[in-house]
C-alpha positions as a printed NumPy array, in Angstrom:
array([[ 18.137,   2.498,  -8.689],
       [ 20.865,   0.652,  -6.673],
       [ 23.442,   2.906,  -7.268],
       [ 21.278,   5.798,  -5.753],
       [ 21.064,   3.1  ,  -2.686],
       [ 24.766,   2.937,  -2.422],
       [ 25.88 ,   6.561,  -2.442],
       [ 22.605,   7.928,  -0.195],
       [ 24.536,   8.074,   3.008],
       [ 25.217,   5.626,   5.737],
       [ 22.726,   3.198,   7.125],
       [ 21.928,   5.581,  10.045],
       [ 20.667,   8.088,   7.786],
       [ 18.57 ,   5.498,   5.375],
       [ 17.158,   4.352,   8.492],
       [ 16.48 ,   7.919,  10.19 ],
       [ 14.932,   8.727,   6.312],
       [ 12.577,   5.585,   6.3  ],
       [ 11.206,   6.421,   9.491],
       [ 10.54 ,  10.421,   8.917],
       [  9.023,   9.529,   5.404],
       [  7.118,   6.668,   6.773],
       [  5.868,   8.541,  10.004],
       [  5.119,  11.545,   7.524],
       [  2.623,   9.292,   5.764],
       [  1.316,   7.109,   8.677],
       [ -0.322,  10.663,   9.9  ],
       [ -2.282,  10.599,   6.887],
       [ -3.79 ,   6.992,   6.711],
       [ -7.321,   7.9  ,   6.819],
       [ -8.625,   5.338,   4.919],
       [ -6.525,   2.322,   5.189],
       [ -4.118,   0.942,   2.579],
       [ -6.01 ,   1.492,  -0.643],
       [ -6.76 ,   5.284,   0.009],
       [ -3.008,   5.315,   0.673],
       [ -1.458,   4.443,  -2.656],
       [ -1.83 ,   8.258,  -4.254],
       [  0.102,   9.258,  -1.259],
       [  2.899,   6.684,  -1.28 ],
       [  3.589,   6.542,  -4.951],
       [  3.897,  10.518,  -4.727],
       [  6.125,   9.796,  -1.743],
       [  8.087,   6.78 ,  -2.817],
       [  8.367,   6.667,  -6.343],
       [  7.717,  10.433,  -7.488],
       [  9.707,  11.972,  -5.059],
       [ 12.272,   9.798,  -3.624],
       [ 12.321,   7.333,  -6.319],
       [ 12.721,   4.536,  -3.544],
       [ 10.429,   2.288,  -5.82 ],
       [  8.757,   2.049,  -9.416],
       [  4.958,   2.382,  -9.635],
       [  5.01 ,  -1.548, -10.792],
       [  7.039,  -2.251,  -7.431],
       [  4.605,  -0.478,  -5.486],
       [  1.683,  -2.182,  -7.181],
       [  3.078,  -5.777,  -6.531],
       [  3.791,  -4.869,  -2.826],
       [  0.278,  -3.436,  -2.477],
       [ -0.869,  -7.249,  -4.136],
       [  1.302,  -8.702,  -1.655],
       [  0.478,  -6.327,   1.192],
       [ -3.535,  -7.172,   0.207],
       [ -3.153, -10.961,   0.783],
       [ -0.923, -11.251,   3.595],
       [ -1.877, -10.689,   7.062],
       [ -1.675,  -7.726,   8.034],
       [ -2.76 ,  -3.644,   7.676],
       [ -1.781,  -2.868,   3.368],
       [  0.082,   0.132,   4.087],
       [  2.474,  -1.146,   7.065],
       [  3.065,  -4.414,   4.956],
       [  4.093,  -2.244,   2.201],
       [  6.527,  -0.138,   4.238],
       [  7.919,  -3.332,   5.536],
       [  8.768,  -4.372,   2.188],
       [  9.514,  -1.261,   0.838],
       [ 12.192,  -0.64 ,   4.079],
       [ 13.479,  -3.746,   3.405],
       [ 14.71 ,  -2.68 ,   0.058],
       [ 16.331,   0.186,   1.525],
       [ 18.296,  -1.141,   4.447],
       [ 17.357,  -4.874,   4.811],
       [ 15.834,  -6.049,   7.866],
       [ 16.886,  -3.189,   9.869],
       [ 14.742,  -0.778,   7.317],
       [ 11.763,  -2.896,   7.488],
       [ 11.323,  -2.612,  10.998],
       [ 12.322,   0.911,  10.974],
       [  9.976,   1.764,   8.192],
       [  7.263,  -0.226,   9.858],
       [  7.626,   1.65 ,  13.48 ],
       [  7.549,   4.563,  11.158],
       [  4.277,   3.723,   9.747],
       [  2.697,   2.65 ,  13.225],
       [  3.716,   5.197,  15.434],
       [  1.308,   7.872,  14.524],
       [ -1.614,   5.667,  15.087],
       [ -0.291,   4.318,  18.492],
       [  0.391,   8.189,  19.825],
       [ -2.712,   9.855,  18.667],
       [ -5.051,   6.729,  19.315],
       [ -3.535,   6.81 ,  23.243],
       [ -4.153,  10.674,  23.388],
       [ -7.651,  10.141,  22.432],
       [ -8.011,   7.097,  24.974],
       [ -6.389,   8.945,  27.896],
       [ -7.457,  12.402,  27.669],
       [-10.636,  12.446,  25.767],
       [-13.909,  10.271,  26.877],
       [-16.762,   9.556,  24.134],
       [-14.762,  10.814,  21.516],
       [-17.25 ,   9.874,  18.855],
       [-20.022,  11.183,  20.682],
       [-18.028,  15.196,  20.258],
       [-20.472,  17.112,  17.684],
       [-17.146,  18.88 ,  16.611],
       [-15.682,  15.024,  16.325],
       [-18.648,  13.715,  14.152],
       [-18.647,  16.749,  11.571],
       [-14.804,  16.451,  11.047],
       [-15.173,  12.321,  10.981],
       [-17.706,  13.188,   8.061],
       [-15.721,  15.564,   6.3  ],
       [-12.878,  13.348,   6.344],
       [-14.993,  10.385,   5.43 ],
       [-15.91 ,  12.324,   1.853],
       [-12.398,  13.287,   1.746],
       [-11.239,   8.827,   1.982],
       [-14.167,   8.546,  -0.658],
       [-12.201,  10.904,  -3.334],
       [ -8.91 ,   9.106,  -2.512],
       [ -9.983,   5.769,  -2.962],
       [-11.597,   6.451,  -6.145],
       [ -7.861,   8.135,  -7.116],
       [ -6.431,   5.092,  -5.838],
       [ -9.031,   2.351,  -7.419],
       [ -8.382,   4.427, -11.058],
       [ -4.703,   4.642, -11.08 ],
       [ -4.45 ,   0.679,  -9.792],
       [ -7.12 ,  -0.381, -12.263],
       [ -4.801,   1.683, -15.175],
       [ -2.007,   0.168, -13.957],
       [ -2.795,  -3.531, -13.642],
       [ -5.293,  -4.233, -16.403],
       [ -4.457,  -4.463, -19.516],
       [ -5.909,  -6.186, -22.345],
       [ -8.969,  -7.954, -23.047],
       [ -7.887, -10.691, -20.53 ],
       [ -7.034,  -8.632, -17.693],
       [-10.477,  -6.616, -18.524],
       [-12.006, -10.198, -18.343],
       [-10.68 , -11.007, -15.339],
       [-11.961,  -7.539, -13.414],
       [-15.211,  -7.729, -15.127],
       [-15.774, -11.761, -13.856],
       [-14.007, -10.935, -10.165],
       [-16.659,  -7.835,  -9.846],
       [-19.31 ,  -9.889, -10.526],
       [-18.416, -12.981,  -8.172],
       [-17.942, -10.506,  -5.666],
       [-20.725,  -8.38 ,  -5.903],
       [-23.654, -10.549,  -7.193],
       [-22.823, -13.86 ,  -6.314],
       [-20.965, -12.784,  -2.706],
       [-17.617, -15.143,  -3.072],
       [-15.115, -14.61 ,  -0.808],
       [-12.08 , -12.174,  -2.04 ],
       [ -9.822, -14.948,  -0.865],
       [-11.122, -16.976,  -3.518],
       [-10.751, -14.592,  -6.014],
       [ -7.398, -13.887,  -5.156],
       [ -6.203, -17.294,  -5.159],
       [ -8.546, -18.239,  -8.818],
       [ -6.911, -15.317,  -9.976],
       [ -3.383, -16.43 ,  -9.09 ],
       [ -4.012, -19.357, -10.989],
       [ -5.548, -17.769, -13.999],
       [ -2.145, -16.111, -14.072],
       [  0.265, -18.555, -13.731],
       [ -2.076, -20.978, -16.132],
       [ -1.809, -18.47 , -18.678],
       [  2.292, -17.923, -18.131],
       [  2.439, -21.561, -18.485],
       [  0.68 , -21.838, -21.703],
       [  2.141, -18.891, -23.163],
       [  6.068, -20.71 , -22.137],
       [  7.006, -17.517, -20.427],
       [  8.629, -20.576, -17.943],
       [ 10.663, -22.168, -20.24 ],
       [ 11.988, -18.213, -20.933],
       [ 13.213, -17.584, -17.957],
       [ 14.665, -20.75 , -17.703],
       [ 16.61 , -20.815, -20.735],
       [ 17.866, -16.937, -19.618]])
């Protein structure tokens, strides 16, 4: 991966590539960050090799637990990985620009946009497509992130706590992080890292 990054052109070319790719992705941001997982994986992991699937899942996990929009946070992480701070800024700008342009045009030229009949029908169709994207993203994310009996147990516990007991998701994230750290400590994984 490092070798590829060094040989893929000047910083200017990398920045232009980051902006172009994330602008294209930003045009498809219907449904928010989770719905974008499949698109991001296809564009960043499969087509370009800019990140691995595991790294992308890590970026999503961090992006969900930090302020801001998940897809924008992921673009910042990937941009920073590819070209440092300028890459993070340019990738973020690329992701945000399409939304800013489209919202500005809608606000400027179309009054009562949501009340137009064809817009309502288009949004209904988009909602169905977003539901399909979300389902695919959740399935992919779960199949890669949840492994073993412990992973399944955490998933079920989180589901019950959120949907049956209405526990806030921030507490689920904090609790899951603490459980993960405790399990790693019990397995002696921190001692192994120090030994290496």
